[in-house]
Amino acid sequence: NTTQAAMDGNIKDTPPVVFVPNDKDRPRWNALTGEIAAAKKAVDERRTGARPEFDKWLATAKPEIFKDAVSSKDLQIHAPLDEPSGESVLVNTPAGPSPVTCSSGAGAMEGVVAAKAFKVDPGKTVAVPQPDGFENNKPFSYGAWIKLPGDNIPAGAAIARMEEAPRYRGWDIWIQSGRPATHIISKWDDDAIKVVSKKSIKPNEWHHVFITYDGSSKAAGVKIYIDGEPQKTSIEADALKGSIQNSLPLKFGQREKTSRIENLGLQDVRLYSRLLAPAEVAALPNSQKYGKILAKAPDQRTDAEKNQLLDWWLPSNDQPWKDATAKVTALEQEQGTIKQRGAVTHVMAEKPDKPMAFILARGDYDKRKDKVSPETPASLPKMPDDLPRNRLGLAQWLLRPEHPLTARVTVNRFWQELFGAGLVRTSGDFGISGELPSHPELLDWMAVEFRESGWDIKKFFRLVMTSAAYRQSAAVPKEKYIKDPSNRFLARGPRFRMDAEMVRDYALAASGIMVPKIGGASVKPYQPDGVWEAVAMPESNTRIYKRDTGEALYRRSMYTMWKRAAPPASMDIFNAPAREVCTVRRERTNTPLQALVTLNDVQFIEAARFLAARTLKEGGATPEARLNFMARRILCRPPAAEELPILTASLTELAAHYKAKPEDAKALLTEGEFKADPALDPADLASWTMMANQLLNLDEVLNK
């Protein structure tokens, strides 16, 4: 019953959302709403007020004004592609016209600029050998009239001068899910730019697509135009540094050998060795669109066509309209700047209509039977008539004192977090197919206590964790284990392996490398190469995993970016849910892979090395003092008398190994981004790193 559609096009911040400005920006943010509305009203009023001047201009305007507006300055390659299919395509360059032979692959279709246009047929690719001079540090512009052959065409190149894998060096006009895009690449994807239009072009219709690049080596310097209008874009790569030049010819309808779009229509391909201004880009499609209108007799022009001309005339000729729109733009830019500094809160909204549903015949969604309205199960307390039949009313009903389930289910899940299993072991099922509680009176008492405390979660956890049941030793005599192997009678304290996130966070926290920052954007810590790429669609904006650097590598696991199709490998191995469905109770397995993660994963090695460095600097002068320091950090206790000789012997063996093999020490100390302290002896640091690694892998550490 929410206003959010079942599919949202994978857009960011799907409505409804609430924008929350910073406190210092709030007064200006509130004022901008009224100022922008007033500025837009002034634009509309000027559009009406300028009509007499426009009508006077229209009476004498000729088609030639648009043709003259199309610039040929620094036009390096111009392929009109207005010939019927044949053996050659004419390409104009500064040196003069040059025919390009095409033995096959060049068909014809109805054109937009001229009667006939170029069509990509099966066969060879039309290749234009003339250079364009494009380079990463120089501005250039390029585009063409494009007609997509239909819906759901595979991603491909409309025009391109680009190598194949592994570098993909060059540039292209790329079509991705119907949306124009461009790559400007030295080496994909760590030395490249990729910008994608948020607007798609309609299939089986001609559209003018044009790209401008300012030579800044930044994605922000790329603009995509559709039919002369600049588009909002998304940036999928922004790391261009090296040269983009190659020795390949310009190709129509594909890259060097791949990414071909069969039956694609092309016309008026233009490559400029400079940055075209927005007005110049707009003139390219306008010369055909508006020229055709002016070529008609005045009495043959429709109102819609006149309005199209007015849309062009106002920004081109009317200064008051330009000033009014410039004011709107300035205010919206100020609003956008404030928005970047603020935050977006995701909310949900009820549909205005009364919610309803249908009983489905045998569960078949398209076979509706009786219409039903919202109501609660008859086996539970009746919802009062004065509560609204929506999500708010449902929430109020769930928290009523007479409701038997909400508090019980909640405290049972909290108990599960602390003891490993709930008093009702089937914590996701309190129904007839679930288990009965092991201690029903205790469950009832805790539910009432939790409810009467004002649903205070911290108070409840403190209550349980200070109880005699929780504070028992986890050690269990054999006779007790035989009687109660699952600890259903609470004869001992809980002991079970920590959850995946806790395993990682404990290593970071115990070592001292964890960054305690609260909030902020998701982060991408260490992960094996290629995990995202193996499952991603080519057009996905999460196709490539590029890990973060600096403090983002050491944030709590709750901030890790999570791709459901490829969850973080180290946490997946420790039974973290994939987040595809709600998981009330996690499974716990024990596999060799888990030991390999905590022993060898770069995140755990770095944590061990960081703690080793702290131990050498802060732990004291003797091995015993240092072992005591390290054990207190990891085990929260000093080593027992019988444990100390074992640790000392292990440390002695490690030190001897790394002194004899300094190359092994160097390899260990260069794992991960965090640099080893050069003031510390490499062999000492390596041996203490492995000692920390051993302690971090004890069952006592991995289990609570």
PDB file of N, CA, C and O in Angstrom, residues 282-350:
ATOM      1  N   ALA A 282      23.471  22.868 -30.205  1.00  0.00           N
ATOM      2  CA  ALA A 282      22.036  22.958 -30.488  1.00  0.00           C
ATOM      3  C   ALA A 282      21.770  23.290 -31.937  1.00  0.00           C
ATOM      4  O   ALA A 282      20.758  22.864 -32.517  1.00  0.00           O
ATOM      5  N   ALA A 283      22.684  24.047 -32.572  1.00  0.00           N
ATOM      6  CA  ALA A 283      22.480  24.437 -33.971  1.00  0.00           C
ATOM      7  C   ALA A 283      22.529  23.249 -34.919  1.00  0.00           C
ATOM      8  O   ALA A 283      21.922  23.289 -35.994  1.00  0.00           O
ATOM      9  N   LEU A 284      23.239  22.186 -34.528  1.00  0.00           N
ATOM     10  CA  LEU A 284      23.375  21.036 -35.428  1.00  0.00           C
ATOM     11  C   LEU A 284      22.031  20.368 -35.707  1.00  0.00           C
ATOM     12  O   LEU A 284      21.639  20.232 -36.875  1.00  0.00           O
ATOM     13  N   PRO A 285      21.256  19.926 -34.702  1.00  0.00           N
ATOM     14  CA  PRO A 285      19.936  19.373 -35.019  1.00  0.00           C
ATOM     15  C   PRO A 285      18.926  20.446 -35.407  1.00  0.00           C
ATOM     16  O   PRO A 285      17.998  20.188 -36.178  1.00  0.00           O
ATOM     17  N   ASN A 286      19.112  21.675 -34.881  1.00  0.00           N
ATOM     18  CA  ASN A 286      18.160  22.739 -35.198  1.00  0.00           C
ATOM     19  C   ASN A 286      18.156  23.081 -36.674  1.00  0.00           C
ATOM     20  O   ASN A 286      17.124  23.472 -37.235  1.00  0.00           O
ATOM     21  N   SER A 287      19.320  22.965 -37.317  1.00  0.00           N
ATOM     22  CA  SER A 287      19.400  23.325 -38.734  1.00  0.00           C
ATOM     23  C   SER A 287      18.455  22.488 -39.579  1.00  0.00           C
ATOM     24  O   SER A 287      17.955  22.944 -40.602  1.00  0.00           O
ATOM     25  N   GLN A 288      18.203  21.225 -39.138  1.00  0.00           N
ATOM     26  CA  GLN A 288      17.243  20.398 -39.872  1.00  0.00           C
ATOM     27  C   GLN A 288      15.830  20.575 -39.316  1.00  0.00           C
ATOM     28  O   GLN A 288      14.881  20.821 -40.057  1.00  0.00           O
ATOM     29  N   LYS A 289      15.690  20.509 -37.987  1.00  0.00           N
ATOM     30  CA  LYS A 289      14.356  20.521 -37.381  1.00  0.00           C
ATOM     31  C   LYS A 289      13.627  21.834 -37.622  1.00  0.00           C
ATOM     32  O   LYS A 289      12.474  21.863 -38.063  1.00  0.00           O
ATOM     33  N   TYR A 290      14.310  22.941 -37.318  1.00  0.00           N
ATOM     34  CA  TYR A 290      13.645  24.237 -37.443  1.00  0.00           C
ATOM     35  C   TYR A 290      13.669  24.766 -38.869  1.00  0.00           C
ATOM     36  O   TYR A 290      12.779  25.511 -39.287  1.00  0.00           O
ATOM     37  N   GLY A 291      14.718  24.386 -39.615  1.00  0.00           N
ATOM     38  CA  GLY A 291      14.765  24.814 -41.013  1.00  0.00           C
ATOM     39  C   GLY A 291      13.587  24.288 -41.811  1.00  0.00           C
ATOM     40  O   GLY A 291      13.031  24.977 -42.670  1.00  0.00           O
ATOM     41  N   LYS A 292      13.176  23.047 -41.513  1.00  0.00           N
ATOM     42  CA  LYS A 292      12.026  22.474 -42.222  1.00  0.00           C
ATOM     43  C   LYS A 292      10.748  23.250 -41.913  1.00  0.00           C
ATOM     44  O   LYS A 292       9.890  23.426 -42.774  1.00  0.00           O
ATOM     45  N   ILE A 293      10.629  23.733 -40.657  1.00  0.00           N
ATOM     46  CA  ILE A 293       9.422  24.483 -40.294  1.00  0.00           C
ATOM     47  C   ILE A 293       9.385  25.818 -41.028  1.00  0.00           C
ATOM     48  O   ILE A 293       8.353  26.215 -41.594  1.00  0.00           O
ATOM     49  N   LEU A 294      10.521  26.521 -41.047  1.00  0.00           N
ATOM     50  CA  LEU A 294      10.548  27.820 -41.719  1.00  0.00           C
ATOM     51  C   LEU A 294      10.401  27.700 -43.224  1.00  0.00           C
ATOM     52  O   LEU A 294       9.998  28.662 -43.895  1.00  0.00           O
ATOM     53  N   ALA A 295      10.730  26.521 -43.757  1.00  0.00           N
ATOM     54  CA  ALA A 295      10.572  26.326 -45.199  1.00  0.00           C
ATOM     55  C   ALA A 295       9.105  26.250 -45.610  1.00  0.00           C
ATOM     56  O   ALA A 295       8.766  26.427 -46.782  1.00  0.00           O
ATOM     57  N   LYS A 296       8.226  25.997 -44.641  1.00  0.00           N
ATOM     58  CA  LYS A 296       6.794  25.941 -44.945  1.00  0.00           C
ATOM     59  C   LYS A 296       6.213  27.342 -45.112  1.00  0.00           C
ATOM     60  O   LYS A 296       6.730  28.324 -44.565  1.00  0.00           O
ATOM     61  N   ALA A 297       5.121  27.405 -45.832  1.00  0.00           N
ATOM     62  CA  ALA A 297       4.379  28.662 -45.915  1.00  0.00           C
ATOM     63  C   ALA A 297       3.817  29.005 -44.541  1.00  0.00           C
ATOM     64  O   ALA A 297       3.450  28.102 -43.785  1.00  0.00           O
ATOM     65  N   PRO A 298       3.756  30.307 -44.167  1.00  0.00           N
ATOM     66  CA  PRO A 298       3.287  30.681 -42.819  1.00  0.00           C
ATOM     67  C   PRO A 298       1.952  30.072 -42.441  1.00  0.00           C
ATOM     68  O   PRO A 298       1.760  29.689 -41.286  1.00  0.00           O
ATOM     69  N   ASP A 299       1.032  29.958 -43.391  1.00  0.00           N
ATOM     70  CA  ASP A 299      -0.284  29.414 -43.037  1.00  0.00           C
ATOM     71  C   ASP A 299      -0.279  27.898 -42.911  1.00  0.00           C
ATOM     72  O   ASP A 299      -1.282  27.304 -42.508  1.00  0.00           O
ATOM     73  N   GLN A 300       0.843  27.238 -43.233  1.00  0.00           N
ATOM     74  CA  GLN A 300       0.952  25.783 -43.117  1.00  0.00           C
ATOM     75  C   GLN A 300       1.611  25.346 -41.805  1.00  0.00           C
ATOM     76  O   GLN A 300       1.660  24.169 -41.498  1.00  0.00           O
ATOM     77  N   ARG A 301       2.115  26.320 -41.034  1.00  0.00           N
ATOM     78  CA  ARG A 301       2.800  25.993 -39.786  1.00  0.00           C
ATOM     79  C   ARG A 301       1.783  25.779 -38.672  1.00  0.00           C
ATOM     80  O   ARG A 301       0.911  26.614 -38.445  1.00  0.00           O
ATOM     81  N   THR A 302       1.923  24.671 -37.946  1.00  0.00           N
ATOM     82  CA  THR A 302       1.001  24.375 -36.848  1.00  0.00           C
ATOM     83  C   THR A 302       1.412  25.150 -35.595  1.00  0.00           C
ATOM     84  O   THR A 302       2.540  25.661 -35.496  1.00  0.00           O
ATOM     85  N   ASP A 303       0.492  25.226 -34.632  1.00  0.00           N
ATOM     86  CA  ASP A 303       0.816  25.891 -33.364  1.00  0.00           C
ATOM     87  C   ASP A 303       1.964  25.188 -32.649  1.00  0.00           C
ATOM     88  O   ASP A 303       2.813  25.840 -32.024  1.00  0.00           O
ATOM     89  N   ALA A 304       1.982  23.866 -32.740  1.00  0.00           N
ATOM     90  CA  ALA A 304       3.071  23.115 -32.103  1.00  0.00           C
ATOM     91  C   ALA A 304       4.423  23.471 -32.722  1.00  0.00           C
ATOM     92  O   ALA A 304       5.424  23.617 -32.016  1.00  0.00           O
ATOM     93  N   GLU A 305       4.450  23.627 -34.046  1.00  0.00           N
ATOM     94  CA  GLU A 305       5.700  23.990 -34.722  1.00  0.00           C
ATOM     95  C   GLU A 305       6.130  25.407 -34.346  1.00  0.00           C
ATOM     96  O   GLU A 305       7.317  25.684 -34.156  1.00  0.00           O
ATOM     97  N   LYS A 306       5.165  26.314 -34.225  1.00  0.00           N
ATOM     98  CA  LYS A 306       5.500  27.682 -33.812  1.00  0.00           C
ATOM     99  C   LYS A 306       6.067  27.694 -32.397  1.00  0.00           C
ATOM    100  O   LYS A 306       7.010  28.432 -32.098  1.00  0.00           O
ATOM    101  N   ASN A 307       5.494  26.870 -31.531  1.00  0.00           N
ATOM    102  CA  ASN A 307       6.014  26.802 -30.166  1.00  0.00           C
ATOM    103  C   ASN A 307       7.423  26.222 -30.124  1.00  0.00           C
ATOM    104  O   ASN A 307       8.248  26.614 -29.297  1.00  0.00           O
ATOM    105  N   GLN A 308       7.709  25.275 -31.030  1.00  0.00           N
ATOM    106  CA  GLN A 308       9.067  24.749 -31.119  1.00  0.00           C
ATOM    107  C   GLN A 308      10.050  25.850 -31.514  1.00  0.00           C
ATOM    108  O   GLN A 308      11.143  25.965 -30.941  1.00  0.00           O
ATOM    109  N   LEU A 309       9.656  26.675 -32.460  1.00  0.00           N
ATOM    110  CA  LEU A 309      10.509  27.787 -32.861  1.00  0.00           C
ATOM    111  C   LEU A 309      10.672  28.798 -31.728  1.00  0.00           C
ATOM    112  O   LEU A 309      11.750  29.364 -31.530  1.00  0.00           O
ATOM    113  N   LEU A 310       9.592  29.025 -30.972  1.00  0.00           N
ATOM    114  CA  LEU A 310       9.673  29.939 -29.834  1.00  0.00           C
ATOM    115  C   LEU A 310      10.667  29.417 -28.789  1.00  0.00           C
ATOM    116  O   LEU A 310      11.421  30.201 -28.201  1.00  0.00           O
ATOM    117  N   ASP A 311      10.663  28.084 -28.576  1.00  0.00           N
ATOM    118  CA  ASP A 311      11.604  27.490 -27.622  1.00  0.00           C
ATOM    119  C   ASP A 311      13.049  27.749 -28.030  1.00  0.00           C
ATOM    120  O   ASP A 311      13.935  27.877 -27.183  1.00  0.00           O
ATOM    121  N   TRP A 312      13.293  27.805 -29.338  1.00  0.00           N
ATOM    122  CA  TRP A 312      14.650  28.122 -29.818  1.00  0.00           C
ATOM    123  C   TRP A 312      14.918  29.619 -29.772  1.00  0.00           C
ATOM    124  O   TRP A 312      15.998  30.071 -29.390  1.00  0.00           O
ATOM    125  N   TRP A 313      13.920  30.413 -30.152  1.00  0.00           N
ATOM    126  CA  TRP A 313      14.109  31.861 -30.300  1.00  0.00           C
ATOM    127  C   TRP A 313      14.377  32.542 -28.956  1.00  0.00           C
ATOM    128  O   TRP A 313      15.220  33.441 -28.864  1.00  0.00           O
ATOM    129  N   LEU A 314      13.687  32.124 -27.909  1.00  0.00           N
ATOM    130  CA  LEU A 314      13.836  32.785 -26.611  1.00  0.00           C
ATOM    131  C   LEU A 314      15.278  32.753 -26.101  1.00  0.00           C
ATOM    132  O   LEU A 314      15.844  33.801 -25.779  1.00  0.00           O
ATOM    133  N   PRO A 315      15.940  31.584 -25.998  1.00  0.00           N
ATOM    134  CA  PRO A 315      17.323  31.593 -25.501  1.00  0.00           C
ATOM    135  C   PRO A 315      18.322  32.164 -26.503  1.00  0.00           C
ATOM    136  O   PRO A 315      19.444  32.498 -26.123  1.00  0.00           O
ATOM    137  N   SER A 316      17.901  32.290 -27.768  1.00  0.00           N
ATOM    138  CA  SER A 316      18.827  32.780 -28.786  1.00  0.00           C
ATOM    139  C   SER A 316      18.744  34.287 -28.986  1.00  0.00           C
ATOM    140  O   SER A 316      19.747  34.917 -29.336  1.00  0.00           O
ATOM    141  N   ASN A 317      17.553  34.886 -28.746  1.00  0.00           N
ATOM    142  CA  ASN A 317      17.348  36.277 -29.147  1.00  0.00           C
ATOM    143  C   ASN A 317      16.772  37.193 -28.069  1.00  0.00           C
ATOM    144  O   ASN A 317      16.870  38.414 -28.206  1.00  0.00           O
ATOM    145  N   ASP A 318      16.157  36.653 -27.018  1.00  0.00           N
ATOM    146  CA  ASP A 318      15.429  37.497 -26.074  1.00  0.00           C
ATOM    147  C   ASP A 318      16.220  37.662 -24.772  1.00  0.00           C
ATOM    148  O   ASP A 318      16.296  36.734 -23.963  1.00  0.00           O
ATOM    149  N   GLN A 319      16.815  38.840 -24.564  1.00  0.00           N
ATOM    150  CA  GLN A 319      17.658  39.063 -23.398  1.00  0.00           C
ATOM    151  C   GLN A 319      16.885  39.009 -22.085  1.00  0.00           C
ATOM    152  O   GLN A 319      17.370  38.428 -21.103  1.00  0.00           O
ATOM    153  N   PRO A 320      15.668  39.601 -21.982  1.00  0.00           N
ATOM    154  CA  PRO A 320      14.926  39.481 -20.717  1.00  0.00           C
ATOM    155  C   PRO A 320      14.653  38.027 -20.321  1.00  0.00           C
ATOM    156  O   PRO A 320      14.724  37.674 -19.142  1.00  0.00           O
ATOM    157  N   TRP A 321      14.359  37.171 -21.311  1.00  0.00           N
ATOM    158  CA  TRP A 321      14.131  35.757 -21.007  1.00  0.00           C
ATOM    159  C   TRP A 321      15.428  35.098 -20.549  1.00  0.00           C
ATOM    160  O   TRP A 321      15.434  34.298 -19.615  1.00  0.00           O
ATOM    161  N   LYS A 322      16.547  35.455 -21.189  1.00  0.00           N
ATOM    162  CA  LYS A 322      17.847  34.911 -20.779  1.00  0.00           C
ATOM    163  C   LYS A 322      18.158  35.295 -19.333  1.00  0.00           C
ATOM    164  O   LYS A 322      18.620  34.467 -18.536  1.00  0.00           O
ATOM    165  N   ASP A 323      17.901  36.562 -18.987  1.00  0.00           N
ATOM    166  CA  ASP A 323      18.182  37.015 -17.621  1.00  0.00           C
ATOM    167  C   ASP A 323      17.308  36.275 -16.612  1.00  0.00           C
ATOM    168  O   ASP A 323      17.770  35.890 -15.529  1.00  0.00           O
ATOM    169  N   ALA A 324      16.035  36.077 -16.969  1.00  0.00           N
ATOM    170  CA  ALA A 324      15.112  35.397 -16.055  1.00  0.00           C
ATOM    171  C   ALA A 324      15.524  33.943 -15.843  1.00  0.00           C
ATOM    172  O   ALA A 324      15.507  33.437 -14.717  1.00  0.00           O
ATOM    173  N   THR A 325      15.904  33.266 -16.927  1.00  0.00           N
ATOM    174  CA  THR A 325      16.318  31.862 -16.787  1.00  0.00           C
ATOM    175  C   THR A 325      17.660  31.741 -16.078  1.00  0.00           C
ATOM    176  O   THR A 325      17.900  30.779 -15.340  1.00  0.00           O
ATOM    177  N   ALA A 326      18.541  32.733 -16.284  1.00  0.00           N
ATOM    178  CA  ALA A 326      19.833  32.711 -15.584  1.00  0.00           C
ATOM    179  C   ALA A 326      19.627  32.820 -14.076  1.00  0.00           C
ATOM    180  O   ALA A 326      20.347  32.185 -13.283  1.00  0.00           O
ATOM    181  N   LYS A 327      18.629  33.596 -13.669  1.00  0.00           N
ATOM    182  CA  LYS A 327      18.339  33.718 -12.242  1.00  0.00           C
ATOM    183  C   LYS A 327      17.845  32.393 -11.676  1.00  0.00           C
ATOM    184  O   LYS A 327      18.254  31.975 -10.584  1.00  0.00           O
ATOM    185  N   VAL A 328      16.958  31.700 -12.438  1.00  0.00           N
ATOM    186  CA  VAL A 328      16.482  30.392 -12.001  1.00  0.00           C
ATOM    187  C   VAL A 328      17.653  29.423 -11.867  1.00  0.00           C
ATOM    188  O   VAL A 328      17.780  28.690 -10.876  1.00  0.00           O
ATOM    189  N   THR A 329      18.540  29.433 -12.864  1.00  0.00           N
ATOM    190  CA  THR A 329      19.688  28.533 -12.844  1.00  0.00           C
ATOM    191  C   THR A 329      20.581  28.797 -11.631  1.00  0.00           C
ATOM    192  O   THR A 329      21.027  27.859 -10.953  1.00  0.00           O
ATOM    193  N   ALA A 330      20.832  30.072 -11.342  1.00  0.00           N
ATOM    194  CA  ALA A 330      21.694  30.417 -10.211  1.00  0.00           C
ATOM    195  C   ALA A 330      21.075  29.962  -8.891  1.00  0.00           C
ATOM    196  O   ALA A 330      21.767  29.424  -8.020  1.00  0.00           O
ATOM    197  N   LEU A 331      19.764  30.163  -8.748  1.00  0.00           N
ATOM    198  CA  LEU A 331      19.091  29.739  -7.519  1.00  0.00           C
ATOM    199  C   LEU A 331      19.099  28.218  -7.384  1.00  0.00           C
ATOM    200  O   LEU A 331      19.311  27.677  -6.292  1.00  0.00           O
ATOM    201  N   GLU A 332      18.864  27.504  -8.495  1.00  0.00           N
ATOM    202  CA  GLU A 332      18.863  26.037  -8.442  1.00  0.00           C
ATOM    203  C   GLU A 332      20.259  25.500  -8.168  1.00  0.00           C
ATOM    204  O   GLU A 332      20.412  24.470  -7.488  1.00  0.00           O
ATOM    205  N   GLN A 333      21.293  26.178  -8.698  1.00  0.00           N
ATOM    206  CA  GLN A 333      22.658  25.752  -8.394  1.00  0.00           C
ATOM    207  C   GLN A 333      22.967  25.946  -6.909  1.00  0.00           C
ATOM    208  O   GLN A 333      23.617  25.102  -6.284  1.00  0.00           O
ATOM    209  N   GLU A 334      22.504  27.051  -6.346  1.00  0.00           N
ATOM    210  CA  GLU A 334      22.691  27.274  -4.913  1.00  0.00           C
ATOM    211  C   GLU A 334      21.965  26.195  -4.115  1.00  0.00           C
ATOM    212  O   GLU A 334      22.496  25.670  -3.127  1.00  0.00           O
ATOM    213  N   GLN A 335      20.748  25.855  -4.564  1.00  0.00           N
ATOM    214  CA  GLN A 335      19.990  24.798  -3.902  1.00  0.00           C
ATOM    215  C   GLN A 335      20.727  23.464  -4.000  1.00  0.00           C
ATOM    216  O   GLN A 335      20.791  22.691  -3.034  1.00  0.00           O
ATOM    217  N   GLY A 336      21.293  23.179  -5.194  1.00  0.00           N
ATOM    218  CA  GLY A 336      22.037  21.936  -5.374  1.00  0.00           C
ATOM    219  C   GLY A 336      23.279  21.858  -4.499  1.00  0.00           C
ATOM    220  O   GLY A 336      23.623  20.792  -3.978  1.00  0.00           O
ATOM    221  N   THR A 337      23.965  22.995  -4.324  1.00  0.00           N
ATOM    222  CA  THR A 337      25.145  23.028  -3.459  1.00  0.00           C
ATOM    223  C   THR A 337      24.774  22.717  -2.016  1.00  0.00           C
ATOM    224  O   THR A 337      25.457  21.951  -1.320  1.00  0.00           O
ATOM    225  N   ILE A 338      23.666  23.306  -1.551  1.00  0.00           N
ATOM    226  CA  ILE A 338      23.200  23.024  -0.192  1.00  0.00           C
ATOM    227  C   ILE A 338      22.816  21.549  -0.068  1.00  0.00           C
ATOM    228  O   ILE A 338      23.080  20.904   0.952  1.00  0.00           O
ATOM    229  N   LYS A 339      22.209  21.007  -1.130  1.00  0.00           N
ATOM    230  CA  LYS A 339      21.770  19.615  -1.092  1.00  0.00           C
ATOM    231  C   LYS A 339      22.951  18.659  -0.980  1.00  0.00           C
ATOM    232  O   LYS A 339      22.868  17.623  -0.310  1.00  0.00           O
ATOM    233  N   GLN A 340      24.068  19.005  -1.628  1.00  0.00           N
ATOM    234  CA  GLN A 340      25.247  18.152  -1.540  1.00  0.00           C
ATOM    235  C   GLN A 340      25.798  18.083  -0.119  1.00  0.00           C
ATOM    236  O   GLN A 340      26.388  17.081   0.280  1.00  0.00           O
ATOM    237  N   ARG A 341      25.585  19.175   0.639  1.00  0.00           N
ATOM    238  CA  ARG A 341      26.107  19.201   2.012  1.00  0.00           C
ATOM    239  C   ARG A 341      25.158  18.535   3.007  1.00  0.00           C
ATOM    240  O   ARG A 341      25.549  18.228   4.132  1.00  0.00           O
ATOM    241  N   GLY A 342      23.906  18.329   2.609  1.00  0.00           N
ATOM    242  CA  GLY A 342      22.912  17.765   3.511  1.00  0.00           C
ATOM    243  C   GLY A 342      22.806  16.263   3.390  1.00  0.00           C
ATOM    244  O   GLY A 342      23.723  15.583   2.922  1.00  0.00           O
ATOM    245  N   ALA A 343      21.681  15.741   3.819  1.00  0.00           N
ATOM    246  CA  ALA A 343      21.460  14.292   3.821  1.00  0.00           C
ATOM    247  C   ALA A 343      20.056  13.983   3.319  1.00  0.00           C
ATOM    248  O   ALA A 343      19.157  14.825   3.383  1.00  0.00           O
ATOM    249  N   VAL A 344      19.892  12.774   2.800  1.00  0.00           N
ATOM    250  CA  VAL A 344      18.592  12.314   2.313  1.00  0.00           C
ATOM    251  C   VAL A 344      18.091  11.213   3.234  1.00  0.00           C
ATOM    252  O   VAL A 344      18.815  10.256   3.522  1.00  0.00           O
ATOM    253  N   THR A 345      16.869  11.365   3.717  1.00  0.00           N
ATOM    254  CA  THR A 345      16.243  10.349   4.554  1.00  0.00           C
ATOM    255  C   THR A 345      15.173   9.630   3.736  1.00  0.00           C
ATOM    256  O   THR A 345      14.294  10.274   3.162  1.00  0.00           O
ATOM    257  N   HIS A 346      15.256   8.316   3.687  1.00  0.00           N
ATOM    258  CA  HIS A 346      14.294   7.524   2.922  1.00  0.00           C
ATOM    259  C   HIS A 346      13.053   7.269   3.776  1.00  0.00           C
ATOM    260  O   HIS A 346      13.161   6.838   4.927  1.00  0.00           O
ATOM    261  N   VAL A 347      11.905   7.551   3.225  1.00  0.00           N
ATOM    262  CA  VAL A 347      10.645   7.374   3.940  1.00  0.00           C
ATOM    263  C   VAL A 347       9.689   6.583   3.051  1.00  0.00           C
ATOM    264  O   VAL A 347      10.013   6.234   1.913  1.00  0.00           O
ATOM    265  N   MET A 348       8.510   6.289   3.581  1.00  0.00           N
ATOM    266  CA  MET A 348       7.462   5.637   2.791  1.00  0.00           C
ATOM    267  C   MET A 348       6.176   6.417   2.971  1.00  0.00           C
ATOM    268  O   MET A 348       5.967   7.064   4.003  1.00  0.00           O
ATOM    269  N   ALA A 349       5.338   6.372   1.973  1.00  0.00           N
ATOM    270  CA  ALA A 349       4.063   7.092   2.029  1.00  0.00           C
ATOM    271  C   ALA A 349       2.931   6.141   1.674  1.00  0.00           C
ATOM    272  O   ALA A 349       3.073   5.283   0.797  1.00  0.00           O
ATOM    273  N   GLU A 350       1.808   6.300   2.365  1.00  0.00           N
ATOM    274  CA  GLU A 350       0.626   5.497   2.075  1.00  0.00           C
ATOM    275  C   GLU A 350      -0.068   6.004   0.811  1.00  0.00           C
ATOM    276  O   GLU A 350      -0.095   7.207   0.543  1.00  0.00           O
TER     277      GLU A 350
END
